[in-house]
Short mmCIF file of C-alpha atoms in Angstrom, two decimals:
data_model
loop_
_atom_site.label_atom_id
_atom_site.label_comp_id
_atom_site.label_asym_id
_atom_site.label_seq_id
_atom_site.Cartn_x
_atom_site.Cartn_y
_atom_site.Cartn_z
CA MET E 425 -58.93 -65.18 189.50
CA THR E 426 -56.88 -65.34 186.30
CA GLU E 427 -53.15 -64.87 186.49
CA ASN E 428 -51.79 -62.42 183.94
CA LYS E 429 -49.18 -64.13 181.82
CA THR E 430 -46.72 -61.83 180.08
CA LEU E 431 -43.24 -62.52 178.82
CA THR E 432 -40.26 -60.95 177.17
CA GLU E 433 -39.09 -62.08 173.75
CA GLU E 434 -36.06 -63.79 175.31
CA GLN E 435 -38.21 -65.72 177.81
CA ASN E 436 -40.56 -66.78 175.07
CA LEU E 437 -37.75 -68.11 172.87
CA SER E 438 -36.29 -70.03 175.81
CA GLN E 439 -39.64 -71.58 176.74
CA ASN E 440 -40.40 -72.48 173.15
CA GLN E 441 -37.08 -74.30 172.88
CA GLU E 442 -37.94 -76.33 175.96
CA ASN E 443 -41.59 -77.02 175.07
CA GLN E 444 -41.88 -77.47 171.32
CA PRO E 445 -45.32 -78.87 170.34
CA PRO E 446 -45.75 -81.78 167.95
CA VAL E 447 -44.84 -80.84 164.38
CA GLY E 448 -48.36 -81.74 163.21
CA ASP E 449 -49.96 -79.11 165.47
CA LYS E 450 -51.41 -76.08 163.65
CA THR E 451 -50.15 -72.53 164.25
CA ALA E 452 -51.06 -69.22 162.59
CA LEU E 453 -50.58 -65.50 163.13
CA VAL E 454 -53.99 -63.95 162.41
CA THR E 455 -54.46 -60.22 161.82
CA ILE E 456 -57.91 -58.86 162.72
CA ILE E 457 -58.99 -55.96 160.54
CA GLY E 458 -62.15 -53.87 160.38
CA ARG E 459 -63.34 -50.31 160.59
CA PRO E 460 -63.75 -48.56 163.97
CA SER E 461 -66.30 -50.14 166.34
CA ALA E 462 -66.77 -53.26 164.19
CA GLY E 463 -66.22 -55.45 167.27
CA LYS E 464 -62.61 -56.55 166.74
CA SER E 465 -61.57 -56.23 170.38
CA THR E 466 -64.77 -57.88 171.59
CA PHE E 467 -64.13 -60.82 169.27
CA LEU E 468 -60.56 -61.18 170.55
CA ASN E 469 -61.61 -61.10 174.21
CA THR E 470 -64.38 -63.63 173.61
CA ALA E 471 -62.14 -65.97 171.62
CA ALA E 472 -59.29 -65.78 174.14
CA GLY E 473 -61.63 -66.04 177.12
CA GLU E 474 -59.74 -63.19 178.81
CA PRO E 475 -59.80 -59.35 178.76
CA VAL E 476 -56.94 -58.99 176.27
CA SER E 477 -57.98 -55.77 174.51
CA ILE E 478 -59.90 -52.87 176.03
CA VAL E 479 -63.44 -52.28 174.79
CA SER E 480 -65.45 -49.09 174.50
CA ALA E 481 -68.42 -47.75 172.55
CA MET E 482 -66.08 -44.90 171.58
CA PRO E 483 -64.57 -45.42 168.09
CA GLN E 484 -60.79 -45.72 167.74
CA THR E 485 -60.25 -47.21 171.21
CA THR E 486 -57.48 -49.57 170.08
CA ARG E 487 -54.25 -47.72 169.29
CA ASN E 488 -51.75 -50.58 169.14
CA ALA E 489 -51.36 -54.02 167.66
CA ILE E 490 -52.66 -56.15 170.56
CA ARG E 491 -51.88 -59.88 170.62
CA GLY E 492 -54.26 -62.46 172.06
CA ILE E 493 -53.45 -66.17 172.04
CA VAL E 494 -55.99 -68.96 171.59
CA ASN E 495 -54.85 -72.51 172.39
CA THR E 496 -57.04 -75.54 171.65
CA SER E 497 -56.54 -79.21 170.79
CA LEU E 498 -56.28 -78.09 167.15
CA GLY E 499 -53.29 -75.84 167.76
CA GLN E 500 -52.48 -72.19 168.45
CA LEU E 501 -53.91 -69.06 166.85
CA VAL E 502 -52.14 -65.80 167.69
CA PHE E 503 -54.55 -62.96 166.94
CA VAL E 504 -53.39 -59.39 166.38
CA ASP E 505 -56.11 -56.83 167.13
CA THR E 506 -55.42 -53.71 165.04
CA PRO E 507 -56.74 -50.13 165.24
CA GLY E 508 -59.93 -49.46 163.31
CA TYR E 509 -59.06 -48.64 159.71
CA HIS E 510 -60.64 -45.45 158.36
CA ASP E 511 -59.92 -42.42 156.20
CA SER E 512 -58.30 -39.64 158.23
CA GLU E 513 -55.28 -37.38 157.70
CA LYS E 514 -54.70 -36.72 161.40
CA LYS E 515 -51.18 -37.66 162.42
CA MET E 516 -52.16 -40.28 165.00
CA ASN E 517 -54.68 -41.91 162.66
CA LEU E 518 -52.10 -42.11 159.88
CA LYS E 519 -49.76 -43.81 162.34
CA MET E 520 -52.46 -46.33 163.27
CA ARG E 521 -53.21 -47.04 159.61
CA THR E 522 -49.55 -47.90 159.12
CA ILE E 523 -49.84 -50.44 161.95
CA VAL E 524 -52.70 -52.14 160.09
CA THR E 525 -50.87 -52.39 156.77
CA ASP E 526 -47.69 -53.66 158.46
CA GLN E 527 -49.60 -56.38 160.30
CA LEU E 528 -51.34 -57.53 157.11
CA ALA E 529 -47.98 -58.04 155.45
CA ASP E 530 -46.71 -60.17 158.35
CA SER E 531 -49.81 -62.32 158.91
CA ASP E 532 -50.43 -65.93 157.96
CA LEU E 533 -54.21 -65.40 157.92
CA ILE E 534 -56.62 -62.46 158.09
CA LEU E 535 -59.91 -62.16 159.94
CA TYR E 536 -62.02 -59.37 158.44
CA ILE E 537 -64.81 -58.27 160.79
CA ILE E 538 -67.75 -56.32 159.35
CA ASP E 539 -70.39 -54.53 161.42
CA SER E 540 -73.74 -55.79 160.10
CA THR E 541 -75.60 -52.81 161.59
CA ARG E 542 -74.00 -50.21 159.29
CA ASN E 543 -74.01 -49.69 155.54
CA CYS E 544 -70.84 -50.82 153.79
CA ALA E 545 -69.69 -47.45 152.51
CA GLU E 546 -66.35 -45.79 151.69
CA GLU E 547 -64.50 -46.92 154.84
CA GLU E 548 -65.39 -50.53 154.10
CA ARG E 549 -64.23 -50.14 150.50
CA LEU E 550 -60.88 -48.81 151.74
CA ILE E 551 -60.44 -52.04 153.68
CA THR E 552 -61.47 -54.36 150.84
CA ALA E 553 -59.01 -52.55 148.57
CA LEU E 554 -56.27 -53.46 151.08
CA LEU E 555 -57.47 -57.06 151.20
CA GLU E 556 -57.96 -57.62 147.49
CA SER E 557 -54.57 -59.28 147.02
CA HIS E 558 -54.95 -61.43 150.18
CA GLN E 559 -58.25 -63.19 149.45
CA ASP E 560 -56.68 -66.65 149.66
CA LYS E 561 -56.04 -66.20 153.40
CA ILE E 562 -59.17 -64.31 154.54
CA VAL E 563 -61.99 -65.42 156.83
CA ILE E 564 -64.89 -62.96 157.14
CA ALA E 565 -67.03 -62.52 160.26
CA VAL E 566 -70.24 -60.53 159.85
CA ASN E 567 -70.67 -59.25 163.40
CA LYS E 568 -73.55 -57.96 165.55
CA ILE E 569 -76.21 -60.27 164.13
CA ASP E 570 -77.88 -60.00 167.55
CA ASP E 571 -79.01 -56.51 166.52
CA ILE E 572 -82.74 -56.07 165.86
CA LYS E 573 -82.21 -55.38 162.14
CA PRO E 574 -78.83 -56.57 160.91
CA LEU E 575 -78.12 -55.79 157.25
CA ARG E 576 -77.29 -59.38 156.30
CA GLU E 577 -78.13 -59.24 152.59
CA HIS E 578 -76.53 -55.84 152.10
CA VAL E 579 -73.28 -57.03 153.68
CA ARG E 580 -73.18 -60.27 151.71
CA LYS E 581 -73.74 -58.42 148.43
CA PHE E 582 -70.90 -56.07 149.35
CA ILE E 583 -68.56 -58.99 150.09
CA LYS E 584 -69.43 -60.74 146.86
CA ALA E 585 -68.83 -57.58 144.83
CA ASN E 586 -65.60 -56.53 146.53
CA LEU E 587 -63.99 -59.80 147.68
CA PRO E 588 -65.27 -62.38 145.18
CA GLY E 589 -62.33 -64.68 145.89
CA VAL E 590 -63.53 -65.43 149.43
CA PRO E 591 -65.83 -68.49 149.25
CA GLU E 592 -69.12 -68.79 151.14
CA ASN E 593 -67.68 -71.38 153.52
CA ARG E 594 -65.30 -68.72 154.86
CA ILE E 595 -68.02 -66.17 155.61
CA PHE E 596 -69.72 -66.41 159.02
CA GLU E 597 -72.41 -64.52 160.88
CA ILE E 598 -71.45 -63.92 164.51
CA SER E 599 -72.23 -62.03 167.67
CA ALA E 600 -68.86 -61.43 169.34
CA LYS E 601 -70.61 -59.95 172.37
CA ASN E 602 -72.83 -62.99 172.90
CA ASP E 603 -70.29 -65.63 171.81
CA VAL E 604 -72.34 -66.75 168.81
CA GLY E 605 -70.49 -68.22 165.84
CA ILE E 606 -67.03 -67.74 167.37
CA ASN E 607 -66.15 -71.45 167.36
CA GLU E 608 -67.07 -71.73 163.68
CA VAL E 609 -64.72 -68.86 162.85
CA LEU E 610 -61.92 -70.44 164.87
CA LYS E 611 -62.46 -73.81 163.16
CA ALA E 612 -62.21 -72.17 159.72
CA LEU E 613 -58.96 -70.48 160.70
CA TYR E 614 -57.52 -73.74 162.05
CA ASP E 615 -58.49 -75.47 158.79
CA MET E 616 -56.45 -72.89 156.87
CA ALA E 617 -53.51 -72.83 159.30
CA LYS E 618 -50.39 -74.85 158.59
CA PRO E 619 -48.57 -77.31 160.88
CA GLY E 620 -45.79 -75.72 162.86
CA PRO E 621 -44.38 -75.01 166.33
CA HIS E 622 -46.31 -72.72 168.63
CA LEU E 623 -45.22 -69.10 168.90
CA TYR E 624 -45.97 -69.00 172.64
CA SER E 625 -46.19 -71.45 175.52
CA GLU E 626 -49.74 -72.63 176.17
CA GLU E 627 -50.25 -70.88 179.52
CA PHE E 628 -50.03 -67.44 177.88
CA TYR E 629 -53.08 -65.65 176.49
CA THR E 630 -51.27 -62.39 175.67
CA ASP E 631 -47.70 -61.12 175.35
CA GLN E 632 -48.44 -57.67 176.78
CA GLU E 633 -46.07 -56.37 179.44
CA VAL E 634 -47.49 -55.56 182.88
CA ASP E 635 -47.09 -51.78 182.56
CA PHE E 636 -48.91 -51.76 179.22
CA ARG E 637 -51.82 -53.78 180.62
CA ILE E 638 -52.17 -51.47 183.62
CA ALA E 639 -52.08 -48.39 181.38
CA GLU E 640 -54.73 -49.83 179.05
CA ILE E 641 -57.08 -50.72 181.91
CA ILE E 642 -56.80 -47.19 183.31
CA ARG E 643 -57.42 -45.71 179.86
CA GLU E 644 -60.45 -47.97 179.38
CA GLN E 645 -61.98 -46.85 182.67
CA ALA E 646 -61.35 -43.21 181.76
CA ILE E 647 -62.64 -43.15 178.18
CA ASN E 648 -65.82 -45.02 179.10
CA ARG E 649 -66.70 -42.11 181.40
CA LEU E 650 -65.82 -39.24 179.06
CA ASP E 651 -67.68 -37.58 176.19
CA GLN E 652 -66.97 -36.19 172.74
CA GLU E 653 -63.31 -35.46 171.90
CA VAL E 654 -61.86 -35.86 175.40
CA PRO E 655 -61.32 -39.68 175.24
CA HIS E 656 -59.15 -39.31 172.13
CA ALA E 657 -57.01 -36.72 173.95
CA VAL E 658 -56.14 -39.11 176.80
CA TYR E 659 -53.14 -41.36 177.20
CA VAL E 660 -51.72 -43.06 180.29
CA GLN E 661 -48.14 -42.78 181.46
CA ILE E 662 -46.82 -45.33 183.96
CA ALA E 663 -44.26 -43.41 186.01
CA ASP E 664 -43.24 -46.02 188.62
CA MET E 665 -43.97 -49.64 189.51
CA GLU E 666 -42.66 -51.51 192.53
CA MET E 667 -43.39 -54.96 193.95
CA ARG E 668 -43.63 -54.25 197.69
CA SER E 669 -44.41 -57.84 198.62
CA PRO E 670 -45.12 -61.09 196.75
CA THR E 671 -48.81 -60.15 196.82
CA LYS E 672 -48.75 -56.38 196.36
CA MET E 673 -47.56 -53.96 193.67
CA TRP E 674 -47.48 -50.18 193.94
CA CYS E 675 -47.94 -48.15 190.77
CA ARG E 676 -47.95 -44.42 190.04
CA ALA E 677 -49.69 -43.46 186.81
CA PHE E 678 -50.66 -40.24 185.06
CA LEU E 679 -53.71 -39.64 182.90
CA CYS E 680 -52.34 -37.20 180.33
CA VAL E 681 -54.52 -34.78 178.35
CA GLU E 682 -53.86 -31.95 175.89
CA LYS E 683 -55.60 -29.01 177.59
CA ASP E 684 -56.16 -27.56 181.06
CA SER E 685 -59.93 -27.72 180.49
CA GLN E 686 -59.65 -31.48 179.85
CA LYS E 687 -57.68 -31.86 183.07
CA GLY E 688 -60.56 -30.36 184.99
CA ILE E 689 -63.02 -32.76 183.36
CA LEU E 690 -60.90 -35.78 184.32
CA ILE E 691 -60.48 -34.65 187.89
CA GLY E 692 -64.18 -33.81 188.21
CA LYS E 693 -66.09 -31.89 190.86
CA GLY E 694 -64.60 -32.63 194.25
CA ALA E 695 -62.13 -34.99 192.49
CA GLN E 696 -64.98 -37.46 192.06
CA MET E 697 -64.17 -38.45 188.46
CA ILE E 698 -60.51 -39.29 189.08
CA LYS E 699 -61.47 -41.16 192.25
CA THR E 700 -64.01 -43.27 190.33
CA ILE E 701 -61.50 -44.05 187.56
CA ARG E 702 -58.93 -45.12 190.14
CA VAL E 703 -61.33 -47.35 192.10
CA GLU E 704 -62.77 -49.01 189.00
CA SER E 705 -59.30 -49.53 187.53
CA ILE E 706 -58.21 -51.35 190.69
CA LYS E 707 -61.30 -53.57 190.51
CA ALA E 708 -60.58 -54.43 186.86
CA LEU E 709 -56.91 -55.13 187.56
CA ARG E 710 -57.83 -57.58 190.34
CA LYS E 711 -59.54 -59.73 187.70
CA ILE E 712 -56.33 -59.93 185.68
CA PHE E 713 -53.43 -60.12 188.12
CA ASP E 714 -52.90 -62.55 190.98
CA TYR E 715 -51.53 -59.78 193.22
CA LYS E 716 -53.09 -56.56 194.50
CA ILE E 717 -52.18 -53.27 192.83
CA GLU E 718 -52.07 -50.04 194.84
CA LEU E 719 -52.69 -47.28 192.32
CA ASP E 720 -51.58 -43.66 192.72
CA LEU E 721 -53.43 -41.95 189.86
CA GLN E 722 -52.94 -38.31 188.89
CA VAL E 723 -53.79 -36.05 185.94
CA LYS E 724 -51.42 -33.81 184.01
CA VAL E 725 -51.38 -31.76 180.81
CA ASP E 726 -49.14 -32.72 177.90
CA LYS E 727 -50.05 -30.01 175.41
CA ASN E 728 -50.70 -31.08 171.81
CA TRP E 729 -49.18 -34.53 172.35
CA ARG E 730 -51.05 -35.96 169.35
CA GLN E 731 -49.02 -33.72 167.07
CA ARG E 732 -45.60 -34.81 168.34
CA ASP E 733 -43.86 -37.72 166.62
CA ALA E 734 -41.75 -38.61 169.66
CA THR E 735 -44.84 -39.14 171.83
CA LEU E 736 -46.80 -40.94 169.12
CA ASN E 737 -43.89 -43.31 168.46
CA LYS E 738 -43.93 -44.35 172.13
CA LEU E 739 -47.71 -44.79 172.35
CA VAL E 740 -48.75 -46.14 168.95
CA LYS E 741 -46.85 -49.24 167.83
#
């Protein structure tokens, strides 16, 4: 069982002062960018070897900038998984697009992931327009080559036309799901990284706080069981957490939706849906934490929350 390692900024600074790596060690902050469902979160989880970012077939699963940390003998890469970048004027999507552009500005390197099973159309051109001035620090991963008919040539022509400054030796074909080509991508990023002290101590694979990780696991279990618009209308509120013994935590959480009809869907006939989400969330949490979590899970309506800045500012950051 893997122990979840999270830390506050103050703890991290203190630990870094005590355990500075050799100056020659490589370190880089790497922003992952791509359109929805390109496989960004799957890549991060595979590279980190841990469930850092939730994964779903539903587009726009990632709402925050999620950090995953990869430590090897070559150094430390701190990946930032960003929301899928696409053209939408909805308030929450505009907020998530801002996260992407902010992370690009702060990054040392950029990993651009392209879905090889889809045509490179307008959404992909929006991304390459963002990346045009950053071509000196980009590695490209053409993902999902395990598909029956990946569009290899189409994607490579698109890259050559839109990001001509990225050389061939920084373009890789991968399957994030099957762990194919991941090491080659990591090696390319290490080659481009500069020597410097690590940003985190080596035992950490993410900097997410415990309440955020619990909320994301619950949301993952919910959205993977819901259809159409309902998953996008769900967020998780952690109301209370209490360590009741060294090996047991109690947590009360709410699955929040926008409409009464959505509440009924989440609860399900005979409360079967909410029961399944709770049980599967507990199973998933056991794989992350080294203590048991007792989960009190309820559903409530927070009408039109996606239109309120105060709520969005708490959830999307």
